[in-house]
Amino acid sequence: MTMDIRLARIDSRLLHGQVATVWTKSVSPNRILVVSDEVAQDALRKILIVQAAPPGVKANVITVDKMIEIYHDSLFDNVKPLILTDTPQNMARLVAGGLDFSQTGVDIGSLAFSTGMVMVTNAVAVGQAEADALYALAAAGLKVYAQKVPTDKQVDLMPLLAKNGFAAPGQPETELK
């Protein structure tokens, strides 16, 4: 037996209103695990995230390595987590570390825009590093989709990456449309 993962989500905002209310009601986790090396080192952000958890669901902020460790520990088999990472790179590290998201796929809620990135949906911005990590998730056999809230249609991100000029590793780059 292993952990019953209810949702694997990438969202640069991490735990916010939509996740705390709508997603928690939809997937019924008994724990929200925010997985980010950066946030795990930031005491204030950790406090704010833990306080944002909805009533009845405990939130923890842990490092990528700690998440991999507890996933493989049978003491945590009864945990039904909603797993949140702030970057596709962190999610790809979890998959490389053996976490199985085949039941849920990987949901991208929002990725904030910064210099050098391209908006591939109205809420998801990617640069080459993000695209490479998303391609790695797809190469691991996972469905990679954008979905802000459960009532939204899931949008397959892979064709959007290619359309916006991000080639899969080993493929020639295409011109931006």
Short mmCIF file of C-alpha atoms in Angstrom, two decimals:
data_model
loop_
_atom_site.label_atom_id
_atom_site.label_comp_id
_atom_site.label_asym_id
_atom_site.label_seq_id
_atom_site.Cartn_x
_atom_site.Cartn_y
_atom_site.Cartn_z
CA MET A 1 0.00 0.00 0.00
CA THR A 2 1.12 3.57 -0.59
CA MET A 3 -0.13 7.06 -0.05
CA ASP A 4 -3.50 7.79 -1.71
CA ILE A 5 -2.63 11.01 -3.57
CA ARG A 6 -5.81 13.00 -4.21
CA LEU A 7 -4.33 15.75 -6.38
CA ALA A 8 -0.87 16.74 -7.63
CA ARG A 9 -0.95 20.44 -8.47
CA ILE A 10 1.62 22.98 -9.61
CA ASP A 11 0.67 26.51 -8.62
CA SER A 12 3.11 29.36 -8.08
CA ARG A 13 0.62 30.76 -5.53
CA LEU A 14 0.66 27.45 -3.60
CA LEU A 15 -2.12 27.31 -0.99
CA HIS A 16 -4.65 30.06 -1.69
CA GLY A 17 -8.43 30.46 -1.64
CA GLN A 18 -9.27 28.26 -4.66
CA VAL A 19 -7.14 25.41 -3.36
CA ALA A 20 -8.19 25.77 0.28
CA THR A 21 -11.90 25.77 -0.51
CA VAL A 22 -12.88 24.46 -3.94
CA TRP A 23 -10.17 21.86 -4.54
CA THR A 24 -10.23 20.55 -0.98
CA LYS A 25 -14.00 19.99 -1.22
CA SER A 26 -13.56 18.32 -4.61
CA VAL A 27 -10.76 15.84 -3.81
CA SER A 28 -11.23 15.35 -0.03
CA PRO A 29 -7.62 15.18 1.17
CA ASN A 30 -6.82 14.64 4.85
CA ARG A 31 -3.57 16.59 4.46
CA ILE A 32 -2.24 19.38 2.24
CA LEU A 33 1.47 18.98 1.56
CA VAL A 34 3.19 22.05 0.16
CA VAL A 35 6.46 20.81 -1.32
CA SER A 36 9.09 23.47 -1.94
CA ASP A 37 12.70 23.69 -0.78
CA GLU A 38 12.51 27.48 -0.97
CA VAL A 39 9.29 27.87 1.03
CA ALA A 40 10.40 25.26 3.60
CA GLN A 41 13.27 27.65 4.49
CA ASP A 42 10.97 30.68 4.84
CA ALA A 43 9.43 30.74 8.34
CA LEU A 44 6.88 33.48 7.56
CA ARG A 45 5.60 31.84 4.37
CA LYS A 46 5.32 28.50 6.20
CA ILE A 47 3.17 30.10 8.93
CA LEU A 48 0.92 31.81 6.36
CA ILE A 49 0.45 28.60 4.39
CA VAL A 50 -0.37 26.52 7.47
CA GLN A 51 -2.91 29.18 8.53
CA ALA A 52 -4.53 29.13 5.06
CA ALA A 53 -5.52 25.47 5.41
CA PRO A 54 -9.27 24.90 5.51
CA PRO A 55 -10.89 23.65 8.74
CA GLY A 56 -10.30 19.94 9.30
CA VAL A 57 -7.34 19.63 6.91
CA LYS A 58 -3.82 20.07 8.23
CA ALA A 59 -1.20 21.67 5.99
CA ASN A 60 2.54 21.05 6.12
CA VAL A 61 5.39 22.68 4.22
CA ILE A 62 8.21 20.26 3.44
CA THR A 63 11.21 19.93 1.14
CA VAL A 64 11.20 17.83 -2.03
CA ASP A 65 13.55 15.29 -0.42
CA LYS A 66 11.30 15.01 2.67
CA MET A 67 8.24 14.37 0.46
CA ILE A 68 10.09 11.58 -1.36
CA GLU A 69 11.17 10.12 1.99
CA ILE A 70 7.67 10.07 3.54
CA TYR A 71 6.07 8.77 0.33
CA HIS A 72 8.22 5.65 0.60
CA ASP A 73 7.58 5.26 4.37
CA SER A 74 4.68 2.92 5.23
CA LEU A 75 3.92 5.03 8.33
CA PHE A 76 2.35 7.56 5.92
CA ASP A 77 0.21 5.11 3.92
CA ASN A 78 -2.98 6.45 5.54
CA VAL A 79 -2.26 10.00 4.34
CA LYS A 80 -4.52 11.18 1.51
CA PRO A 81 -2.65 14.29 0.41
CA LEU A 82 -3.28 17.14 -1.95
CA ILE A 83 0.31 17.81 -3.04
CA LEU A 84 1.22 21.34 -4.12
CA THR A 85 4.49 22.45 -5.67
CA ASP A 86 5.36 25.94 -6.85
CA THR A 87 7.28 24.86 -9.96
CA PRO A 88 7.14 22.13 -12.60
CA GLN A 89 10.77 21.39 -11.73
CA ASN A 90 9.82 20.42 -8.15
CA MET A 91 7.00 18.19 -9.43
CA ALA A 92 9.40 16.51 -11.87
CA ARG A 93 11.83 15.89 -8.98
CA LEU A 94 9.02 14.17 -7.04
CA VAL A 95 8.26 11.90 -10.00
CA ALA A 96 11.97 11.15 -10.46
CA GLY A 97 12.01 10.28 -6.74
CA GLY A 98 9.34 7.63 -7.24
CA LEU A 99 6.02 9.37 -6.48
CA ASP A 100 3.19 7.91 -8.53
CA PHE A 101 0.76 10.47 -9.93
CA SER A 102 -0.69 8.10 -12.53
CA GLN A 103 -4.14 8.23 -10.87
CA THR A 104 -4.34 12.03 -10.82
CA GLY A 105 -2.01 13.31 -13.50
CA VAL A 106 -0.48 16.70 -12.83
CA ASP A 107 -2.69 19.78 -12.67
CA ILE A 108 -1.24 23.20 -13.36
CA GLY A 109 -3.33 25.87 -11.71
CA SER A 110 -1.19 28.94 -12.25
CA LEU A 111 2.42 29.73 -13.11
CA ALA A 112 3.35 33.38 -12.69
CA PHE A 113 4.88 35.23 -15.62
CA SER A 114 8.43 36.54 -15.45
CA THR A 115 10.96 37.74 -18.01
CA GLY A 116 11.73 35.18 -20.70
CA MET A 117 8.47 33.30 -20.26
CA VAL A 118 5.53 32.83 -22.63
CA MET A 119 1.88 32.71 -21.59
CA VAL A 120 0.55 29.36 -22.87
CA THR A 121 -2.86 29.81 -21.21
CA ASN A 122 -4.37 32.82 -19.43
CA ALA A 123 -2.92 31.55 -16.13
CA VAL A 124 0.16 29.52 -17.11
CA ALA A 125 3.50 31.05 -18.13
CA VAL A 126 6.48 28.88 -19.04
CA GLY A 127 10.09 29.33 -19.97
CA GLN A 128 12.36 26.59 -21.33
CA ALA A 129 13.16 25.21 -17.83
CA GLU A 130 9.44 24.86 -17.02
CA ALA A 131 8.70 23.36 -20.45
CA ASP A 132 11.51 20.80 -20.00
CA ALA A 133 10.09 19.75 -16.61
CA LEU A 134 6.55 19.49 -18.03
CA TYR A 135 7.84 17.37 -20.91
CA ALA A 136 9.63 15.14 -18.36
CA LEU A 137 6.31 14.64 -16.53
CA ALA A 138 4.58 13.71 -19.80
CA ALA A 139 7.48 11.39 -20.71
CA ALA A 140 6.87 9.62 -17.38
CA GLY A 141 3.42 8.75 -18.73
CA LEU A 142 1.50 11.41 -16.82
CA LYS A 143 -1.38 13.51 -18.04
CA VAL A 144 -0.25 17.14 -17.71
CA TYR A 145 -3.11 19.61 -17.83
CA ALA A 146 -4.17 23.10 -16.86
CA GLN A 147 -7.28 23.44 -14.70
CA LYS A 148 -7.87 26.36 -12.35
CA VAL A 149 -10.90 24.90 -10.57
CA PRO A 150 -12.58 21.46 -10.72
CA THR A 151 -15.51 22.76 -12.79
CA ASP A 152 -13.15 24.00 -15.55
CA LYS A 153 -12.34 21.73 -18.47
CA GLN A 154 -8.88 20.12 -18.28
CA VAL A 155 -6.63 21.58 -21.00
CA ASP A 156 -3.79 19.35 -22.22
CA LEU A 157 -0.63 21.45 -21.94
CA MET A 158 1.59 19.45 -24.27
CA PRO A 159 0.18 20.78 -27.58
CA LEU A 160 0.28 24.32 -26.14
CA LEU A 161 3.99 23.98 -25.35
CA ALA A 162 4.75 22.87 -28.91
CA LYS A 163 2.50 25.58 -30.39
CA ASN A 164 4.42 28.21 -28.40
CA GLY A 165 7.81 27.07 -29.65
CA PHE A 166 8.91 24.80 -26.79
CA ALA A 167 10.33 21.62 -28.27
CA ALA A 168 10.42 18.39 -26.33
CA PRO A 169 13.97 17.46 -25.29
CA GLY A 170 15.74 16.01 -28.31
CA GLN A 171 13.38 17.74 -30.75
CA PRO A 172 14.38 20.78 -32.82
CA GLU A 173 13.03 24.08 -31.53
CA THR A 174 10.27 25.68 -33.55
CA GLU A 175 9.69 29.33 -34.25
CA LEU A 176 7.20 31.09 -32.02
CA LYS A 177 3.87 31.55 -33.75
#
